Short mmCIF file of C-alpha atoms and ligand atoms in Angstrom, two decimals:
data_model
loop_
_atom_site.label_atom_id
_atom_site.label_comp_id
_atom_site.label_asym_id
_atom_site.label_seq_id
_atom_site.Cartn_x
_atom_site.Cartn_y
_atom_site.Cartn_z
CA MET A 1 -8.11 -1.65 -10.42
CA PRO A 2 -7.64 -2.85 -6.75
CA ARG A 3 -9.89 -1.36 -4.11
CA PRO A 4 -8.77 2.23 -3.56
CA ILE A 5 -7.20 1.84 -0.09
CA GLN A 6 -3.71 1.91 1.02
CA ALA A 7 -1.41 2.14 4.00
CA THR A 8 1.89 3.99 3.84
CA ILE A 9 4.84 3.37 6.03
CA HIS A 10 6.87 6.48 6.47
CA THR A 11 10.60 5.63 6.66
CA GLN A 12 11.93 9.06 7.49
CA ALA A 13 9.30 9.41 10.29
CA LEU A 14 10.79 6.24 11.89
CA VAL A 15 14.22 7.70 11.68
CA ASP A 16 13.16 11.10 13.17
CA ASN A 17 11.17 9.36 15.97
CA LEU A 18 14.00 7.25 16.94
CA ASN A 19 16.35 10.25 17.07
CA ARG A 20 13.61 11.96 19.13
CA VAL A 21 13.59 9.13 21.55
CA ARG A 22 17.47 9.06 21.67
CA SER A 23 17.51 12.85 22.57
CA HIS A 24 15.67 12.04 25.82
CA VAL A 25 18.11 9.22 26.78
CA PRO A 26 21.35 10.17 25.02
CA ASP A 27 23.49 7.76 27.04
CA ALA A 28 21.29 4.59 26.74
CA ARG A 29 21.20 2.10 24.14
CA ILE A 30 17.88 1.57 22.27
CA TRP A 31 16.06 -1.58 21.58
CA ALA A 32 13.61 -0.80 18.88
CA VAL A 33 10.64 -2.97 19.80
CA VAL A 34 9.35 -4.71 16.68
CA LYS A 35 7.10 -7.32 18.31
CA ALA A 36 3.79 -7.92 16.60
CA ASN A 37 5.31 -7.46 13.21
CA ALA A 38 6.54 -4.08 14.32
CA TYR A 39 3.26 -2.94 15.60
CA GLY A 40 1.56 -4.00 12.43
CA HIS A 41 3.89 -2.02 10.34
CA GLY A 42 5.86 -5.05 9.01
CA ILE A 43 9.44 -5.73 10.18
CA ASP A 44 10.68 -5.65 6.63
CA ARG A 45 9.18 -2.26 5.97
CA VAL A 46 10.40 -0.55 9.10
CA PHE A 47 13.87 -2.04 9.08
CA ALA A 48 15.54 0.70 6.91
CA GLY A 49 14.06 3.45 9.24
CA LEU A 50 15.03 1.67 12.43
CA ARG A 51 18.49 0.36 11.75
CA GLY A 52 19.99 3.24 13.64
CA ALA A 53 18.69 1.45 16.84
CA ASP A 54 21.14 -0.38 18.83
CA GLY A 55 19.25 -3.69 18.82
CA PHE A 56 15.73 -5.15 18.07
CA ALA A 57 13.42 -6.53 20.63
CA LEU A 58 10.76 -8.85 19.78
CA LEU A 59 8.78 -11.97 20.86
CA ASP A 60 8.90 -14.52 18.19
CA LEU A 61 11.61 -16.62 16.94
CA ALA A 62 10.32 -16.20 13.24
CA GLU A 63 10.57 -12.51 13.70
CA ALA A 64 14.16 -12.77 15.04
CA GLN A 65 15.01 -14.90 11.99
CA ARG A 66 13.47 -12.25 9.75
CA VAL A 67 15.62 -9.51 11.40
CA ARG A 68 18.68 -11.79 10.78
CA ASP A 69 17.66 -12.43 7.18
CA LEU A 70 17.48 -8.64 6.70
CA GLY A 71 21.21 -8.44 7.46
CA TRP A 72 21.02 -7.27 11.07
CA ARG A 73 24.16 -8.48 12.98
CA GLY A 74 23.68 -6.51 16.18
CA PRO A 75 21.77 -7.57 19.30
CA VAL A 76 18.31 -9.04 19.04
CA LEU A 77 16.43 -9.79 22.26
CA LEU A 78 13.58 -12.24 22.80
CA LEU A 79 11.22 -10.22 25.23
CA GLU A 80 9.56 -13.39 26.54
CA GLY A 81 12.54 -15.71 26.19
CA VAL A 82 12.26 -19.10 24.92
CA PHE A 83 9.12 -21.31 25.08
CA GLU A 84 10.60 -24.65 24.79
CA GLN A 85 14.02 -26.35 24.94
CA ARG A 86 14.86 -26.45 21.29
CA ASP A 87 14.19 -22.76 20.89
CA LEU A 88 17.73 -22.52 22.48
CA GLU A 89 19.27 -24.06 19.54
CA LEU A 90 18.12 -21.24 17.40
CA CYS A 91 19.15 -18.65 20.09
CA SER A 92 22.70 -20.13 19.61
CA ARG A 93 22.52 -20.32 15.91
CA LEU A 94 21.03 -16.74 15.36
CA ASP A 95 22.89 -15.28 18.36
CA LEU A 96 19.74 -14.10 20.21
CA TRP A 97 19.76 -12.67 23.61
CA HIS A 98 16.88 -13.80 25.64
CA THR A 99 14.77 -12.99 28.53
CA VAL A 100 14.71 -15.42 31.43
CA HIS A 101 11.49 -14.90 33.53
CA CYS A 102 10.98 -18.28 35.11
CA GLU A 103 12.61 -21.39 36.57
CA GLN A 104 11.71 -23.46 33.54
CA GLN A 105 13.85 -21.31 31.30
CA ILE A 106 16.79 -21.66 33.65
CA ASP A 107 16.36 -25.43 33.58
CA MET A 108 16.34 -25.24 29.77
CA LEU A 109 19.51 -23.32 29.72
CA ALA A 110 21.14 -25.86 32.18
CA ALA A 111 20.24 -28.67 29.75
CA HIS A 112 21.38 -26.66 26.61
CA LYS A 113 24.44 -28.06 25.00
CA THR A 114 26.47 -25.24 23.47
CA ASN A 115 29.89 -23.78 23.51
CA LEU A 116 28.54 -20.32 22.66
CA PRO A 117 27.54 -18.84 26.11
CA GLN A 118 24.20 -16.92 26.03
CA ARG A 119 23.54 -13.22 26.89
CA VAL A 120 20.43 -13.16 29.09
CA PHE A 121 18.08 -10.58 30.55
CA LEU A 122 16.89 -11.71 33.88
CA LYS A 123 13.33 -10.32 34.56
CA LEU A 124 12.08 -9.07 37.73
CA ASN A 125 8.35 -8.96 38.44
CA SER A 126 8.30 -5.49 40.17
CA GLY A 127 4.52 -5.28 40.31
CA MET A 128 3.04 -5.88 37.00
CA ASN A 129 2.55 -9.53 37.83
CA ARG A 130 2.78 -10.89 34.32
CA LEU A 131 6.28 -12.09 33.89
CA GLY A 132 9.36 -12.31 36.10
CA PHE A 133 10.89 -13.50 39.31
CA VAL A 134 9.30 -11.90 42.38
CA PRO A 135 11.91 -9.94 44.47
CA ALA A 136 12.27 -12.76 47.12
CA GLN A 137 13.31 -15.25 44.39
CA TYR A 138 15.40 -12.91 42.14
CA ARG A 139 18.81 -13.33 43.77
CA SER A 140 18.64 -17.08 43.94
CA ALA A 141 17.60 -17.12 40.11
CA TRP A 142 20.59 -14.87 39.39
CA THR A 143 22.84 -17.00 41.43
CA ARG A 144 21.73 -20.22 39.72
CA LEU A 145 22.08 -18.50 36.17
CA ASN A 146 25.47 -17.17 37.10
CA ALA A 147 26.77 -20.62 37.81
CA LEU A 148 25.81 -21.96 34.51
CA PRO A 149 28.60 -22.29 31.90
CA GLN A 150 25.96 -21.80 29.31
CA VAL A 151 25.40 -18.25 30.37
CA ASP A 152 27.70 -15.41 29.73
CA GLU A 153 26.32 -12.01 30.79
CA ILE A 154 23.19 -11.41 32.86
CA SER A 155 21.41 -8.13 32.48
CA HIS A 156 18.49 -6.89 34.67
CA MET A 157 15.22 -6.12 33.50
CA THR A 158 11.69 -5.07 34.62
CA HIS A 159 8.46 -3.59 32.96
CA PHE A 160 6.35 -0.81 34.27
CA SER A 161 2.58 -1.30 34.59
CA ASP A 162 1.94 2.42 35.12
CA ALA A 163 4.79 4.13 33.26
CA ASP A 164 2.60 7.35 32.56
CA GLY A 165 2.35 7.88 36.35
CA VAL A 166 4.85 9.18 38.87
CA PRO A 167 4.06 7.05 41.91
CA GLY A 168 3.80 3.71 40.12
CA VAL A 169 7.07 4.19 38.44
CA GLN A 170 8.93 5.32 41.70
CA LYS A 171 7.50 2.38 43.42
CA GLN A 172 8.48 -0.24 41.04
CA MET A 173 11.93 1.48 40.55
CA ALA A 174 12.50 1.10 44.33
CA VAL A 175 11.66 -2.57 44.01
CA PHE A 176 14.02 -3.04 41.17
CA ASP A 177 16.83 -1.17 42.80
CA ALA A 178 16.39 -3.28 46.03
CA ALA A 179 16.40 -6.47 44.16
CA THR A 180 19.34 -5.82 41.83
CA ARG A 181 21.38 -3.83 44.33
CA ASP A 182 25.20 -4.89 44.29
CA LEU A 183 24.51 -7.35 41.36
CA PRO A 184 26.71 -6.73 38.32
CA GLY A 185 25.16 -6.30 35.01
CA GLU A 186 23.21 -3.81 32.70
CA ARG A 187 19.79 -2.60 33.48
CA SER A 188 16.72 -2.16 31.21
CA VAL A 189 13.57 -0.74 32.63
CA SER A 190 12.09 1.87 30.27
CA ASN A 191 9.28 1.75 27.70
CA SER A 192 8.25 4.61 25.63
CA ALA A 193 6.22 6.23 28.39
CA ALA A 194 9.14 6.00 30.80
CA VAL A 195 11.59 7.10 28.25
CA LEU A 196 9.58 10.23 27.53
CA ARG A 197 8.31 11.06 30.92
CA HIS A 198 10.99 9.68 33.25
CA ASP A 199 14.19 10.07 31.28
CA GLY A 200 16.32 10.30 34.42
CA LEU A 201 15.85 6.64 35.12
CA ALA A 202 18.92 4.54 35.23
CA SER A 203 18.34 2.19 32.24
CA ASP A 204 21.40 1.13 30.12
CA TRP A 205 18.98 -0.13 27.57
CA VAL A 206 15.61 1.41 26.94
CA ARG A 207 12.81 -0.42 25.16
CA PRO A 208 10.66 1.99 23.17
CA GLY A 209 7.93 0.82 20.94
CA ILE A 210 4.90 3.04 20.39
CA ALA A 211 6.86 6.26 20.52
CA VAL A 212 9.09 5.01 17.56
CA TYR A 213 5.76 4.56 15.67
CA GLY A 214 4.84 8.19 16.35
CA SER A 215 2.16 7.89 18.86
CA ALA A 216 1.94 9.43 22.25
CA PRO A 217 2.15 6.89 25.16
CA ASP A 218 0.26 9.24 27.49
CA TYR A 219 -2.39 10.40 25.09
CA PRO A 220 -4.69 12.35 25.72
CA GLU A 221 -2.49 14.14 28.51
CA HIS A 222 0.02 14.67 25.64
CA THR A 223 -0.12 14.40 21.95
CA ALA A 224 2.35 12.91 19.59
CA ALA A 225 3.10 16.50 18.49
CA HIS A 226 3.76 17.55 22.05
CA TRP A 227 6.57 14.69 22.07
CA GLY A 228 7.70 15.86 18.63
CA LEU A 229 6.78 12.38 17.07
CA GLN A 230 5.40 12.00 13.57
CA PRO A 231 3.05 9.40 12.22
CA THR A 232 4.81 6.33 10.79
CA MET A 233 1.68 4.71 9.34
CA THR A 234 -0.97 6.52 7.15
CA LEU A 235 -4.29 4.75 6.29
CA GLU A 236 -6.00 6.18 3.30
CA ALA A 237 -8.97 5.28 1.05
CA LYS A 238 -10.87 6.85 -1.66
CA ILE A 239 -14.59 8.13 -1.82
CA ILE A 240 -16.23 5.56 -4.21
CA ALA A 241 -19.79 7.22 -4.10
CA VAL A 242 -21.61 10.28 -2.91
CA GLN A 243 -25.23 10.41 -1.67
CA ASN A 244 -27.30 13.50 -1.34
CA LEU A 245 -29.50 13.29 1.81
CA LEU A 246 -32.61 15.07 2.74
CA PRO A 247 -33.68 15.87 6.21
CA GLY A 248 -34.80 12.52 7.92
CA ASP A 249 -32.56 10.42 5.63
CA THR A 250 -30.38 7.92 7.51
CA VAL A 251 -26.85 6.37 6.80
CA GLY A 252 -25.72 2.75 7.18
CA TYR A 253 -26.68 -0.32 9.18
CA GLY A 254 -29.05 0.33 12.05
CA SER A 255 -29.75 3.83 10.66
CA SER A 256 -28.07 5.33 13.59
CA PHE A 257 -27.30 8.67 11.72
CA VAL A 258 -30.24 10.82 10.84
CA ALA A 259 -29.74 13.85 8.65
CA ASP A 260 -31.37 16.91 10.01
CA ALA A 261 -30.73 19.02 6.93
CA PRO A 262 -29.75 18.38 3.36
CA MET A 263 -26.25 17.27 3.13
CA ARG A 264 -23.66 15.40 1.10
CA VAL A 265 -22.07 12.14 2.28
CA GLY A 266 -19.18 10.31 0.91
CA THR A 267 -18.96 6.54 0.85
CA VAL A 268 -15.30 5.49 1.58
CA ALA A 269 -13.67 2.02 0.57
CA CYS A 270 -12.70 1.36 4.14
CA GLY A 271 -14.23 -0.87 6.74
CA TYR A 272 -13.70 -2.94 9.71
CA ALA A 273 -12.30 -5.87 7.53
CA ASP A 274 -9.49 -3.33 6.77
CA GLY A 275 -8.72 -2.82 10.48
CA TYR A 276 -10.75 0.39 10.93
CA PRO A 277 -12.44 0.02 14.16
CA ARG A 278 -16.26 -0.83 13.93
CA THR A 279 -16.61 0.76 17.41
CA CYS A 280 -15.75 4.31 16.03
CA PRO A 281 -19.13 6.23 16.53
CA THR A 282 -20.57 9.03 14.36
CA GLY A 283 -18.23 11.96 14.68
CA THR A 284 -14.94 10.13 14.50
CA PRO A 285 -12.37 12.49 12.85
CA VAL A 286 -11.21 11.97 9.39
CA LEU A 287 -9.43 14.16 6.77
CA VAL A 288 -11.16 14.50 3.38
CA ASP A 289 -8.73 15.88 0.83
CA GLY A 290 -6.71 16.75 3.76
CA LEU A 291 -9.54 18.72 5.57
CA ARG A 292 -10.90 17.69 8.82
CA SER A 293 -14.50 16.16 8.72
CA ARG A 294 -16.19 13.25 10.54
CA THR A 295 -17.48 9.68 10.02
CA LEU A 296 -21.54 9.19 9.91
CA GLY A 297 -23.29 6.18 11.15
CA ARG A 298 -21.93 2.68 11.53
CA VAL A 299 -18.70 1.43 10.10
CA SER A 300 -19.49 -1.61 7.88
CA MET A 301 -17.17 -4.44 6.79
CA ASP A 302 -15.91 -2.76 3.60
CA MET A 303 -17.09 0.76 3.76
CA LEU A 304 -17.80 3.74 6.07
CA SER A 305 -19.42 7.13 5.40
CA VAL A 306 -18.11 10.63 5.89
CA ASP A 307 -19.68 14.03 6.08
CA LEU A 308 -18.80 16.15 2.94
CA THR A 309 -20.43 19.39 4.43
CA PRO A 310 -17.04 20.83 5.52
CA VAL A 311 -15.41 19.88 2.18
CA PRO A 312 -17.88 20.91 -0.62
CA GLN A 313 -15.30 20.40 -3.40
CA ALA A 314 -14.86 16.84 -2.37
CA GLY A 315 -16.59 13.99 -4.38
CA GLN A 316 -16.07 10.58 -5.78
CA GLY A 317 -12.34 9.89 -6.04
CA SER A 318 -11.32 12.31 -3.25
CA SER A 319 -8.84 10.90 -0.70
CA VAL A 320 -9.99 10.27 2.80
CA THR A 321 -7.19 9.84 5.49
CA LEU A 322 -8.36 7.61 8.35
CA TRP A 323 -5.13 8.23 10.41
CA GLY A 324 -1.71 9.53 9.62
CA ARG A 325 -0.59 12.23 7.20
CA ALA A 326 -2.76 13.45 4.28
CA GLY A 327 -1.35 14.59 0.99
CA ASN A 328 -1.51 18.41 2.04
CA GLY A 329 0.65 17.48 4.97
CA HIS A 330 -2.09 17.62 7.59
CA VAL A 331 -2.02 15.01 10.25
CA LEU A 332 -4.76 13.14 11.87
CA ASP A 333 -3.54 11.49 15.01
CA ILE A 334 -4.19 7.78 15.22
CA ASP A 335 -4.40 8.33 18.98
CA GLU A 336 -7.65 10.47 18.30
CA VAL A 337 -9.20 7.72 16.35
CA ALA A 338 -8.17 5.14 18.75
CA ALA A 339 -9.80 7.26 21.74
CA GLN A 340 -13.07 7.33 19.77
CA ALA A 341 -13.02 3.67 19.48
CA GLY A 342 -12.36 3.25 23.04
CA THR A 343 -8.92 1.75 22.66
CA LEU A 344 -5.19 2.50 21.98
CA SER A 345 -3.16 3.31 18.89
CA TYR A 346 -1.28 0.14 19.51
CA GLU A 347 -4.39 -1.97 18.64
CA LEU A 348 -5.22 0.02 15.58
CA MET A 349 -1.78 -0.33 14.21
CA CYS A 350 -1.56 -4.15 15.06
CA ALA A 351 -5.04 -4.62 13.49
CA LEU A 352 -4.13 -3.26 10.06
CA ALA A 353 -5.66 -6.05 7.84
CA ALA A 354 -3.67 -8.19 5.58
CA ARG A 355 -5.89 -7.19 2.71
CA VAL A 356 -4.73 -3.59 2.75
CA PRO A 357 -1.81 -2.94 0.29
CA VAL A 358 1.09 -1.37 1.99
CA GLU A 359 3.53 0.96 0.47
CA VAL A 360 6.89 2.20 1.95
CA SER A 361 7.69 5.83 1.49
CA GLU A 362 10.93 7.75 2.08
C1 PLP B 401 6.02 -3.91 24.16
C2 PLP B 401 7.05 -3.85 25.18
C3 PLP B 401 7.74 -2.81 25.31
C4 PLP B 401 7.48 -1.45 24.54
O1 PLP B 401 6.42 -0.73 24.97
P1 PLP B 401 5.82 0.67 24.48
O2 PLP B 401 4.73 1.11 25.30
O3 PLP B 401 5.25 0.30 23.11
O4 PLP B 401 6.99 1.58 24.40
C5 PLP B 401 8.92 -2.61 26.16
N1 PLP B 401 9.11 -3.69 27.01
C6 PLP B 401 8.45 -4.74 27.04
C7 PLP B 401 8.85 -5.91 27.78
C8 PLP B 401 7.34 -4.94 26.12
O5 PLP B 401 6.71 -6.07 26.04
#
């Protein structure tokens, strides 16, 4: 028997989350962001749930190829554009739309031999200072692109650094509006947080990622339930041993947890080599047989320990939900676990280890 650990991808939750996002921006077209192998879910595994999107946005040419191989004929956008000249061959062959964020990418386009003009998203650096042309250079970049026979339509795009706050979004939006004023073309500004919190922004194309995967972009201010989002990934493992502790007994490496009363402890077949964060301290929530309990002591490579006090009926073979939806329907928010680990749900999803078997459910 394989180690009793499994991740489940919930197809219907992807469908429902996408609909939920759409209800905020009914007139926009939606890029389902599937970079980082669909935030760790697997592009192949989310495709059925996300094919109601208007396009797929991603980073990697191999991911774009995957989406085409799955039969997707609609728009595909490379969020960082091309990395070298010959990437443009594949853009032509696979009909990919691509971001243009720097002069070098315009040079590559100018040198590209094609009779299939490209659809590009010109990126403005409106304050994030990661990618894009600064406002003073934006128009000349647009003019240069617009003069190229290799370029068909030019859209405008920027990315928010503080999409959960109001002043940050307003400031970047003002920069964006000023830089793109009077220029023809569609606009794309909103990520998940902007779609949910600022759904009045003018964005012909929105780019939600994390919301589609059922996590609140502005946790802990709001929860996924507040936004009507459902978990799309469950990580579950079984209890493979039970220990009966006496007062003064300790659990795990470093003996960081010390029992102050007799208690039962379950050893779970999940550790940091499965993608469960080692930084989760004693007290991180888990569901044992669908009921809330907590971790005890340090997370080790292949195992972690949980308190069986609140679940006296649980024992060897009981299911422990590390995040997501338990068999009885109860949900443990991945955001809650991520917060305990001092990180974000994004990182936990992306870090799901390759050794964990993944099942796709309806
Ligand atoms: C990752 C990414 C997104 C999606 O962000 P979420 O916070 O997951 O919604 C949108 N736009 C760009 C440019 C990105 O890189």
